[in-house]
Coordinates of C-alpha atoms in Angstrom, one line a residue:
Chain N
M180 CA 101.0 65.4 102.3
K181 CA 99.0 67.6 104.6
R182 CA 96.3 68.2 102.1
R183 CA 96.1 64.5 101.3
G184 CA 95.9 63.9 105.0
V185 CA 92.8 66.1 105.4
L186 CA 91.0 64.3 102.6
Q187 CA 92.0 60.9 103.9
G188 CA 90.8 61.9 107.3
L189 CA 87.5 63.1 106.0
L190 CA 87.0 60.0 103.9
A191 CA 88.1 57.7 106.8
G192 CA 85.4 59.5 108.8
G193 CA 82.9 57.9 106.6
A194 CA 82.2 60.7 104.2
A195 CA 81.4 58.9 101.0
A196 CA 80.5 61.9 98.9
A197 CA 81.1 65.5 98.5
V198 CA 78.2 67.7 99.6
G199 CA 77.8 70.8 97.5
G200 CA 81.4 70.3 96.4
C201 CA 82.6 70.0 100.0
A202 CA 83.8 66.8 101.5
A203 CA 81.7 65.9 104.5
V204 CA 82.7 64.3 107.8
G205 CA 80.9 61.4 109.3
H206 CA 77.3 61.9 108.5
G207 CA 77.6 65.7 108.7
R208 CA 79.4 68.3 106.7
A209 CA 82.8 69.8 107.1
H210 CA 83.1 71.9 110.2
V211 CA 85.4 74.8 110.7
V212 CA 85.7 76.4 114.2
V213 CA 86.9 80.0 114.3
I214 CA 88.3 81.3 117.5
G215 CA 88.3 85.1 117.9
G216 CA 85.7 87.5 116.5
G217 CA 88.1 90.3 115.5
Y218 CA 89.2 91.5 112.1
G219 CA 90.8 88.1 111.3
G220 CA 88.3 85.7 112.8
A221 CA 85.0 87.4 111.8
T222 CA 86.3 87.9 108.3
A223 CA 87.3 84.2 108.1
A224 CA 83.9 83.1 109.4
K225 CA 82.0 85.1 106.8
Y226 CA 84.3 84.2 103.9
L227 CA 84.4 80.5 104.7
R228 CA 80.7 80.6 104.2
L229 CA 80.8 82.7 101.0
F230 CA 83.7 80.8 99.4
S231 CA 82.2 77.4 100.1
G232 CA 78.7 78.3 98.9
H233 CA 77.5 77.8 102.4
A234 CA 78.6 74.1 102.2
V235 CA 81.0 74.3 105.1
D236 CA 79.6 74.7 108.7
V237 CA 81.3 77.5 110.6
T238 CA 81.2 78.1 114.3
L239 CA 82.6 81.4 115.7
V240 CA 83.8 81.3 119.3
E241 CA 84.0 84.8 120.8
P242 CA 83.3 85.7 124.5
E243 CA 82.3 89.3 123.8
P244 CA 78.7 90.1 123.0
A245 CA 79.7 92.7 120.3
F246 CA 82.7 93.7 118.3
V247 CA 84.6 96.8 119.4
S248 CA 87.0 98.2 116.8
C249 CA 90.6 99.1 117.7
P250 CA 91.0 101.1 114.5
A251 CA 89.1 104.4 115.2
S252 CA 89.3 103.8 118.9
N253 CA 91.9 106.6 119.2
L254 CA 89.1 109.0 118.1
V255 CA 87.1 107.8 121.2
V256 CA 90.1 108.5 123.4
A257 CA 90.2 112.0 121.9
G258 CA 86.5 112.6 122.4
I259 CA 85.7 112.8 118.6
R260 CA 83.7 109.6 118.5
T261 CA 81.7 107.6 121.0
L262 CA 82.3 103.9 122.0
A263 CA 78.9 103.2 120.4
D264 CA 80.3 104.5 117.0
I265 CA 82.9 101.7 117.0
T266 CA 80.8 98.9 118.4
L267 CA 79.0 96.5 116.1
P268 CA 76.8 93.4 116.6
Y269 CA 77.7 89.9 115.4
D270 CA 74.1 89.1 114.6
T271 CA 74.4 89.5 110.8
L272 CA 77.0 86.8 110.6
T273 CA 74.4 84.4 111.8
S274 CA 71.2 85.8 110.1
R275 CA 72.7 86.5 106.7
H276 CA 75.6 84.0 106.4
G277 CA 74.6 81.2 108.7
V278 CA 77.6 81.3 111.0
K279 CA 76.9 79.6 114.3
R280 CA 78.0 81.8 117.1
V281 CA 79.1 80.5 120.5
Q282 CA 79.5 83.3 123.1
D283 CA 82.2 81.7 125.2
R284 CA 85.9 81.6 125.7
A285 CA 88.1 78.9 124.1
D286 CA 90.2 77.5 127.0
A287 CA 92.3 74.9 125.2
I288 CA 93.0 73.4 121.9
D289 CA 93.8 69.7 121.3
P290 CA 95.3 69.5 117.7
Q291 CA 95.5 65.7 117.9
A292 CA 91.8 65.2 118.8
R293 CA 90.9 68.3 116.7
S294 CA 88.9 69.7 119.5
V295 CA 88.4 73.0 121.3
R296 CA 87.5 73.1 125.0
L297 CA 85.2 76.0 126.0
A298 CA 85.4 77.8 129.3
G299 CA 81.7 77.0 129.8
G300 CA 82.5 73.3 129.7
G301 CA 81.6 72.3 126.2
T302 CA 83.8 70.8 123.5
L303 CA 83.8 71.6 119.8
R304 CA 85.1 69.1 117.2
Y305 CA 86.6 70.5 114.0
D306 CA 88.0 69.5 110.7
K307 CA 89.8 72.8 110.4
L308 CA 90.5 75.4 113.1
V309 CA 91.0 79.1 112.5
L310 CA 92.7 80.8 115.4
S311 CA 92.7 84.6 115.4
P312 CA 93.6 85.3 119.0
G313 CA 95.0 88.8 118.7
V314 CA 97.7 89.9 121.0
E315 CA 98.5 89.5 124.7
L316 CA 100.0 92.5 126.4
M317 CA 103.0 91.5 128.4
F318 CA 102.4 93.6 131.5
D319 CA 105.1 91.8 133.5
A320 CA 107.8 93.2 131.1
V321 CA 107.4 96.6 132.9
R322 CA 107.9 96.5 136.7
G323 CA 104.8 97.7 138.5
L324 CA 102.6 97.8 135.4
R325 CA 100.4 94.8 136.1
Q326 CA 99.3 96.2 139.5
A327 CA 98.9 99.7 138.2
Q328 CA 96.8 98.3 135.4
A329 CA 94.6 96.3 137.7
E330 CA 94.0 99.4 139.9
G331 CA 93.0 101.3 136.8
R332 CA 95.7 103.9 137.3
I333 CA 97.9 103.2 134.3
L334 CA 95.9 102.1 131.2
Q335 CA 96.7 100.5 127.9
A336 CA 93.4 101.1 126.0
W337 CA 95.1 99.1 123.2
K338 CA 92.3 96.6 123.2
A339 CA 89.3 98.8 122.6
G340 CA 86.5 98.7 125.2
P341 CA 86.0 100.0 128.7
E342 CA 89.6 101.1 129.0
T343 CA 89.2 103.3 125.9
L344 CA 86.6 105.3 127.8
A345 CA 88.6 105.2 131.0
L346 CA 91.6 106.7 129.3
R347 CA 89.3 109.3 127.7
R348 CA 88.1 110.2 131.2
Q349 CA 91.7 110.5 132.6
I350 CA 92.7 112.8 129.7
A351 CA 89.5 114.9 130.1
A352 CA 90.3 115.3 133.9
M353 CA 93.9 116.3 133.3
P354 CA 94.7 119.9 134.3
D355 CA 95.6 122.5 131.7
G356 CA 99.4 122.4 131.8
G357 CA 99.4 118.7 132.6
V358 CA 101.4 116.1 130.7
F359 CA 100.0 113.1 128.8
A360 CA 102.7 110.5 128.2
I361 CA 102.4 107.5 125.9
T362 CA 105.1 104.8 125.7
V363 CA 105.7 102.7 122.6
P364 CA 107.0 99.2 122.8
E365 CA 109.7 97.7 120.6
A366 CA 108.3 96.5 117.3
P367 CA 106.6 94.3 116.4
Y368 CA 103.4 95.3 118.1
R369 CA 99.8 95.7 117.1
C370 CA 99.1 98.7 114.9
P371 CA 102.5 100.3 114.2
P372 CA 101.2 103.9 113.6
G373 CA 98.6 103.6 116.4
P374 CA 100.6 105.2 119.3
Y375 CA 101.5 108.2 117.1
E376 CA 97.9 108.6 115.9
R377 CA 96.8 108.6 119.5
A378 CA 99.4 111.2 120.5
S379 CA 98.2 113.3 117.6
V380 CA 94.5 113.3 118.2
V381 CA 95.0 113.7 122.0
A382 CA 97.1 116.8 121.1
G383 CA 94.2 117.9 118.9
Y384 CA 91.9 117.7 121.9
L385 CA 94.3 119.4 124.3
K386 CA 95.0 122.2 121.8
M387 CA 91.3 123.1 121.9
H388 CA 90.6 122.5 125.6
K389 CA 93.9 122.6 127.6
P390 CA 96.3 124.6 125.4
R391 CA 99.1 124.6 128.0
A392 CA 99.2 120.8 128.2
K393 CA 101.9 118.6 126.7
V394 CA 102.1 115.3 124.9
L395 CA 105.2 113.2 125.5
I396 CA 105.9 110.2 123.2
L397 CA 108.5 107.8 124.7
D398 CA 109.4 105.3 122.1
A399 CA 111.5 102.1 122.7
N400 CA 112.3 102.2 119.0
E401 CA 115.0 104.3 117.4
D402 CA 112.5 106.4 115.5
V403 CA 108.8 106.6 114.6
T404 CA 108.0 103.1 113.3
S405 CA 105.4 104.1 110.7
K406 CA 104.6 107.2 108.6
G407 CA 107.4 109.0 110.5
P408 CA 107.9 112.1 108.4
L409 CA 104.2 112.7 108.0
F410 CA 103.6 112.4 111.8
K411 CA 106.5 114.6 112.6
R412 CA 105.4 117.3 110.2
A413 CA 101.9 117.2 111.7
W414 CA 103.3 117.6 115.2
N415 CA 105.6 120.5 114.2
E416 CA 102.9 122.3 112.2
L417 CA 99.7 121.6 114.1
Y418 CA 101.0 121.3 117.7
P419 CA 104.2 123.3 118.0
G420 CA 105.7 123.1 121.5
M421 CA 103.0 120.7 122.6
V422 CA 104.1 117.3 121.2
E423 CA 107.5 116.0 122.1
Y424 CA 109.0 112.8 120.7
R425 CA 111.8 110.9 122.2
G426 CA 113.2 107.8 120.6
R427 CA 115.2 105.0 122.2
H428 CA 113.2 105.3 125.5
Q429 CA 112.5 101.8 126.7
V430 CA 110.3 102.0 129.8
S431 CA 111.4 99.5 132.5
A432 CA 109.1 100.4 135.5
V433 CA 106.2 102.5 136.5
D434 CA 105.2 104.2 139.8
A435 CA 101.5 104.8 139.5
R436 CA 101.2 106.8 142.7
R437 CA 103.8 109.3 141.8
G438 CA 103.0 109.2 138.1
V439 CA 106.6 108.3 137.2
L440 CA 108.1 106.3 134.3
E441 CA 111.5 104.7 134.7
F442 CA 113.7 103.8 131.8
D443 CA 116.5 101.4 131.2
V444 CA 119.1 104.2 130.6
H445 CA 117.3 107.6 130.7
E446 CA 116.2 109.6 133.7
D447 CA 112.8 109.2 135.3
L448 CA 109.9 111.2 133.9
R449 CA 106.7 112.4 135.5
A450 CA 103.4 112.8 133.8
D451 CA 99.8 113.4 134.8
V452 CA 98.3 110.6 132.6
L453 CA 100.5 107.6 131.7
N454 CA 99.4 105.4 128.8
V455 CA 101.9 102.5 128.9
L456 CA 101.9 100.0 126.0
P457 CA 104.0 97.0 127.0
P458 CA 105.6 94.5 124.6
M459 CA 103.1 92.2 123.0
R460 CA 102.9 88.6 121.8
A461 CA 100.4 86.2 120.3
G462 CA 97.2 85.8 122.2
A463 CA 97.4 83.6 125.3
L464 CA 95.6 80.7 123.8
A465 CA 98.1 80.4 121.0
V466 CA 101.0 80.5 123.4
Q467 CA 99.4 77.9 125.7
A468 CA 98.8 75.6 122.8
G469 CA 102.5 75.8 121.8
L470 CA 101.8 77.5 118.5
A471 CA 104.0 80.6 119.3
N472 CA 107.1 79.0 117.9
A473 CA 108.9 82.2 116.9
N474 CA 110.8 83.3 120.1
G475 CA 107.8 82.1 122.2
R476 CA 106.0 85.2 121.0
W477 CA 104.5 84.8 117.5
C478 CA 103.1 81.9 115.5
L479 CA 105.0 80.7 112.4
V480 CA 102.6 79.8 109.5
D481 CA 102.8 78.5 106.0
F482 CA 101.8 81.7 104.2
R483 CA 100.0 79.9 101.4
N484 CA 97.2 78.8 103.8
F485 CA 98.2 80.3 107.2
E486 CA 98.5 76.8 108.7
S487 CA 100.6 76.6 111.8
T488 CA 104.0 75.1 111.2
V489 CA 103.5 72.9 114.3
A490 CA 99.8 72.0 114.3
P491 CA 98.2 70.6 111.2
H492 CA 94.7 71.8 110.4
V493 CA 95.2 74.9 112.7
H494 CA 95.3 78.1 110.8
V495 CA 96.5 81.2 112.6
L496 CA 95.6 84.7 111.4
G497 CA 96.2 88.3 112.2
D498 CA 98.4 90.0 114.8
A499 CA 99.4 86.6 116.3
I500 CA 101.5 85.4 113.5
Q501 CA 105.2 86.0 112.9
S502 CA 104.8 88.6 110.2
A503 CA 106.4 88.6 106.8
P504 CA 108.9 91.4 106.0
L505 CA 107.1 94.8 105.9
M506 CA 103.8 93.2 106.9
P507 CA 102.2 95.3 109.6
K508 CA 100.0 93.9 112.4
S509 CA 96.9 95.6 111.3
G510 CA 93.2 94.9 111.1
H511 CA 93.3 95.4 107.3
M512 CA 96.1 92.8 107.1
A513 CA 94.2 90.4 109.3
N514 CA 91.1 90.7 107.1
N515 CA 93.3 89.8 104.1
H516 CA 95.0 86.9 105.9
A517 CA 91.5 85.6 106.6
K518 CA 90.5 85.6 102.9
V519 CA 93.6 83.8 101.7
A520 CA 93.2 81.3 104.6
A521 CA 89.4 80.8 103.9
A522 CA 90.0 80.2 100.2
A523 CA 92.8 77.7 101.0
I524 CA 90.7 75.9 103.6
V525 CA 87.7 75.5 101.3
A526 CA 90.0 74.2 98.5
E527 CA 91.6 71.7 100.9
L528 CA 88.2 70.5 102.2
R529 CA 87.2 70.0 98.5
G530 CA 90.4 68.1 97.8
E531 CA 91.5 70.8 95.3
P532 CA 94.9 72.4 95.1
I533 CA 95.4 75.7 97.0
D534 CA 96.5 78.9 95.3
P535 CA 100.3 78.7 95.0
A536 CA 100.7 82.5 94.6
P537 CA 98.3 84.4 96.9
M538 CA 98.3 88.1 97.2
L539 CA 97.6 90.5 100.2
S540 CA 97.2 94.2 100.4
N541 CA 97.1 96.6 103.3
T542 CA 95.8 100.2 103.7
C543 CA 96.1 101.9 107.1
Y544 CA 94.8 105.4 107.8
S545 CA 95.8 107.5 110.8
F546 CA 94.2 110.7 111.9
V547 CA 96.7 113.4 112.7
S548 CA 94.0 115.9 113.8
P549 CA 90.2 115.7 114.1
A550 CA 90.0 116.8 110.5
E551 CA 93.0 115.3 108.6
A552 CA 94.4 111.9 108.0
I553 CA 97.4 110.1 106.3
H554 CA 97.8 106.6 105.0
V555 CA 100.3 103.8 104.3
A556 CA 99.5 101.2 101.7
S557 CA 101.3 98.0 100.5
V558 CA 100.8 95.0 98.3
H559 CA 102.4 91.7 99.1
R560 CA 102.9 88.6 96.9
Y561 CA 103.8 85.1 98.0
A562 CA 107.4 84.4 97.0
A563 CA 107.7 80.6 96.6
A564 CA 111.5 80.6 96.8
Q565 CA 111.6 82.4 100.1
K566 CA 108.3 80.9 101.4
T567 CA 107.1 84.2 102.6
F568 CA 105.2 87.3 101.4
L569 CA 107.3 90.1 100.0
T570 CA 106.1 93.6 99.0
V571 CA 105.8 94.1 95.2
P572 CA 108.6 96.4 94.1
G573 CA 107.3 99.8 93.0
S574 CA 104.0 99.4 94.8
G575 CA 102.8 100.8 98.1
G576 CA 103.7 104.1 99.8
V577 CA 102.4 106.8 102.1
S578 CA 100.4 110.0 101.6
A579 CA 102.0 112.9 99.8
R580 CA 100.6 115.1 102.6
R581 CA 98.0 115.0 105.3
S582 CA 94.5 115.9 104.1
V583 CA 90.9 116.3 104.8
L584 CA 90.2 114.1 101.8
E585 CA 91.9 111.2 103.4
A586 CA 90.0 111.7 106.7
G587 CA 86.9 111.1 104.6
Y588 CA 88.5 107.9 103.1
A589 CA 89.5 106.8 106.6
A590 CA 85.9 107.0 107.8
G591 CA 84.8 105.2 104.6
W592 CA 87.5 102.5 105.2
A593 CA 86.2 101.8 108.7
Q594 CA 82.6 101.6 107.4
A595 CA 83.6 99.3 104.6
I596 CA 85.8 96.9 106.5
W597 CA 83.2 96.6 109.3
A598 CA 80.6 95.7 106.7
D599 CA 83.0 93.3 104.9
M600 CA 83.7 91.4 108.1
L601 CA 80.3 91.6 109.9
G602 CA 77.7 92.7 107.4
Chain Z
M221 CA 75.3 98.6 111.5
P222 CA 75.9 101.9 113.4
A223 CA 75.6 105.1 111.6
A224 CA 78.5 105.9 109.3
L225 CA 81.3 107.8 110.9
P226 CA 80.8 111.5 110.0
T227 CA 83.0 112.5 107.2
P228 CA 84.3 116.0 107.8
C229 CA 84.9 116.9 104.2
R230 CA 81.6 116.1 102.5
S231 CA 81.4 119.3 100.5
T232 CA 84.9 119.2 99.0
R233 CA 85.6 115.5 98.8
R234 CA 86.8 114.2 95.5
R235 CA 86.1 110.6 94.6
E236 CA 89.0 108.6 93.5
G237 CA 86.8 106.5 91.3
S238 CA 85.2 109.4 89.6
A239 CA 87.4 109.3 86.5
V240 CA 85.9 105.9 85.8
T241 CA 83.1 107.7 84.2
S242 CA 84.7 111.1 83.6
G243 CA 86.0 110.4 80.1
R244 CA 89.5 111.7 81.1
L245 CA 91.0 108.3 80.4
P246 CA 94.5 108.0 79.0
A247 CA 95.3 106.6 75.6
A248 CA 95.0 102.9 76.2
A249 CA 98.1 102.1 74.3
A250 CA 100.3 104.5 76.3
G251 CA 98.8 103.1 79.5
L252 CA 99.6 99.6 78.6
V253 CA 103.1 100.4 77.6
M254 CA 103.6 102.2 81.0
L255 CA 102.1 99.3 82.8
A256 CA 104.3 96.8 81.1
L257 CA 107.3 98.8 82.3
L258 CA 105.9 98.8 85.8
Q259 CA 105.5 95.1 86.1
P260 CA 107.5 94.0 89.1
A261 CA 110.6 91.9 88.6
G262 CA 109.8 88.2 89.0
A263 CA 106.1 88.6 88.4
R264 CA 105.3 86.0 85.9
A265 CA 102.7 86.5 83.2
Q266 CA 100.7 83.6 84.8
P267 CA 97.1 83.2 83.8
V268 CA 94.7 83.8 86.7
S269 CA 92.2 81.1 87.5
G270 CA 88.6 81.8 88.5
L271 CA 89.3 80.9 92.1
Q272 CA 92.4 83.1 92.2
A273 CA 90.4 86.0 90.8
R274 CA 87.8 85.6 93.5
T275 CA 90.4 85.7 96.2
L276 CA 92.3 88.6 94.6
A277 CA 89.0 90.5 94.4
A278 CA 88.3 89.8 98.1
A279 CA 91.3 92.0 98.9
C280 CA 89.7 94.9 97.1
A281 CA 86.5 94.2 99.1
T282 CA 88.1 95.4 102.3
C283 CA 87.6 99.0 101.1
H284 CA 85.2 98.7 98.1
G285 CA 82.8 96.4 99.9
T286 CA 82.1 92.6 99.8
E287 CA 81.8 91.6 96.2
G288 CA 82.5 95.1 95.2
S289 CA 79.4 96.8 96.7
A290 CA 80.4 99.5 99.0
P291 CA 78.2 100.5 102.0
A292 CA 75.6 103.1 101.1
G293 CA 77.0 106.6 101.4
S294 CA 80.6 105.5 101.3
P295 CA 83.2 107.9 99.8
I296 CA 84.8 104.8 98.3
V297 CA 83.2 103.7 95.0
S298 CA 81.4 100.5 94.4
L299 CA 83.0 98.3 91.6
A300 CA 80.2 95.7 91.2
G301 CA 78.6 95.8 87.7
R302 CA 80.7 98.6 86.3
P303 CA 81.8 98.0 82.7
Q304 CA 84.9 95.9 82.5
A305 CA 86.7 98.2 80.0
E306 CA 86.2 101.2 82.3
L307 CA 87.5 99.3 85.4
R308 CA 90.5 98.0 83.5
A309 CA 91.3 101.5 82.0
A310 CA 91.0 103.0 85.5
L311 CA 93.4 100.5 87.0
D312 CA 95.8 101.2 84.1
A313 CA 95.6 104.9 84.6
F314 CA 96.3 104.6 88.3
A315 CA 99.2 102.2 87.7
S316 CA 100.8 104.3 85.0
G317 CA 100.3 107.5 87.0
T318 CA 98.2 109.3 84.5
R319 CA 95.3 109.4 87.0
P320 CA 96.0 111.0 90.3
G321 CA 94.9 109.3 93.5
T322 CA 95.9 108.7 97.1
V323 CA 95.9 104.9 97.8
M324 CA 94.9 103.5 94.4
P325 CA 98.1 104.3 92.4
Q326 CA 100.1 102.6 95.1
I327 CA 97.9 99.5 95.1
A328 CA 97.4 99.2 91.4
R329 CA 101.2 99.0 90.8
G330 CA 101.3 95.9 92.9
Y331 CA 99.4 93.7 90.5
T332 CA 100.4 92.1 87.1
A333 CA 98.4 93.0 83.9
A334 CA 96.9 89.5 84.0
Q335 CA 95.7 90.1 87.6
L336 CA 94.3 93.5 86.8
D337 CA 92.4 91.9 83.8
A338 CA 91.0 89.3 86.1
L339 CA 89.9 91.9 88.7
A340 CA 88.2 94.1 86.1
A341 CA 86.4 91.0 84.7
Y342 CA 85.4 89.8 88.1
F343 CA 83.8 93.0 89.3
A344 CA 82.1 93.8 86.0
N345 CA 80.3 90.5 86.4
R346 CA 79.1 91.0 90.0
P347 CA 75.6 92.2 90.4
P348 CA 75.4 95.6 92.2
A349 CA 74.0 95.0 95.6
P350 CA 70.6 96.5 96.4
P351 CA 70.8 99.3 98.9
R352 CA 70.5 97.9 102.5

């Protein structure tokens, strides 16, 4: 019904013929607007062009002038890489692939009118909308955090950019013998192993430069949520006495002036640098548009084409969706969502059936020291009976051990995925 | 593109893809038997359409590069234009465990034999990208 509706809509718009295999709208061509230039959105923009043989017009709406990667940003926090190393231009999407770029913020979506209102005042009409809004950090879930954040005293640095460098400066200014505390929100949150990687590489820095300092991980979850045995082994073997992990520690309030964390049941803790990661939900635009229909936090989608279950022709990707079982909120996964969605959108615009059995894979590397890394990998197939993605039995897994070899692959992964989405 | 991230292990790094051309391939028959045993429950021996193959291959592109051409200097091998039989044998060897690796054995076991066939054929038929 939905697919037929798209075609009927296109034909009703006056498109008599397919252009380059793609149905056209009015006197023009099919137009897909992509909101969000991260791992999901940038990949979708490029692959919509590739999969349609450049017959679909694609407009990418992203307010930032350049892409800054969250993966590898922990290496900037630890002083191993610079912000320039993880910043890439959007230019090639336009010059090589013909993606039209609008450097503006999308303010509102009207699914009935199929239009997007821009903060700068313009309006974009679409046949299909791809929304890859990332996550919103729920600062108000932790008392005092919004103000401490605004004052720059307690940072998240979970969205890579200026805060990544600001956190780097706080850690560099910490006295030897000081404490760096990072709090982990209840899952699901963006990048499950990210907090533990950050703790590890910060410990790597401190071991070299402030050997009496401590790293405290305060986790709202019962235990390490990803690659647990590998991280714990690294902490024990590489940073004995330096890294301390405490599960079931849900932070409830912060006092930035005194450097104190308060918890729902445990005693207060003091640290020199506080890195508080609050609970997360789908990016604000998705929530405002009423697309976050899973507990008001995440967007339910049809996993065959990533179309919202409440808004036809709106396809939601990446961290913002209600994930399938064992599907992490990762950049790699968002990149794979984007390809399945792009293929389905192009098929729908052509009036062809979509793939009834799509596949996704994920590989996620974490550095445990400046020199060594670990991974987790998974393969997911669409299960028609359950209408979700399930991991393929017998596939996937984690590293046998941390290694220098995988640190090389981790660097290669970043280079490859950046080229795949932006190159 | 910014410069590639420094890779701290350049001198000692092994390449997962190196056995594609190393000649240390397993007996094809044994590999296929192992692979058959490894097929996930519920995975149907469905044929793979050309469009499905392209989307399947796009998942590989995340690490191996768009259309199977990895960025210059990548420690992760390019797949575009390699002989189909070699690619297929490498995937079998990863899936059956006869070829060691880090990520690839875990990924290869997630696909049916028909999907691996389609992937090998797809990448064998891609032109290798000129260096950029």
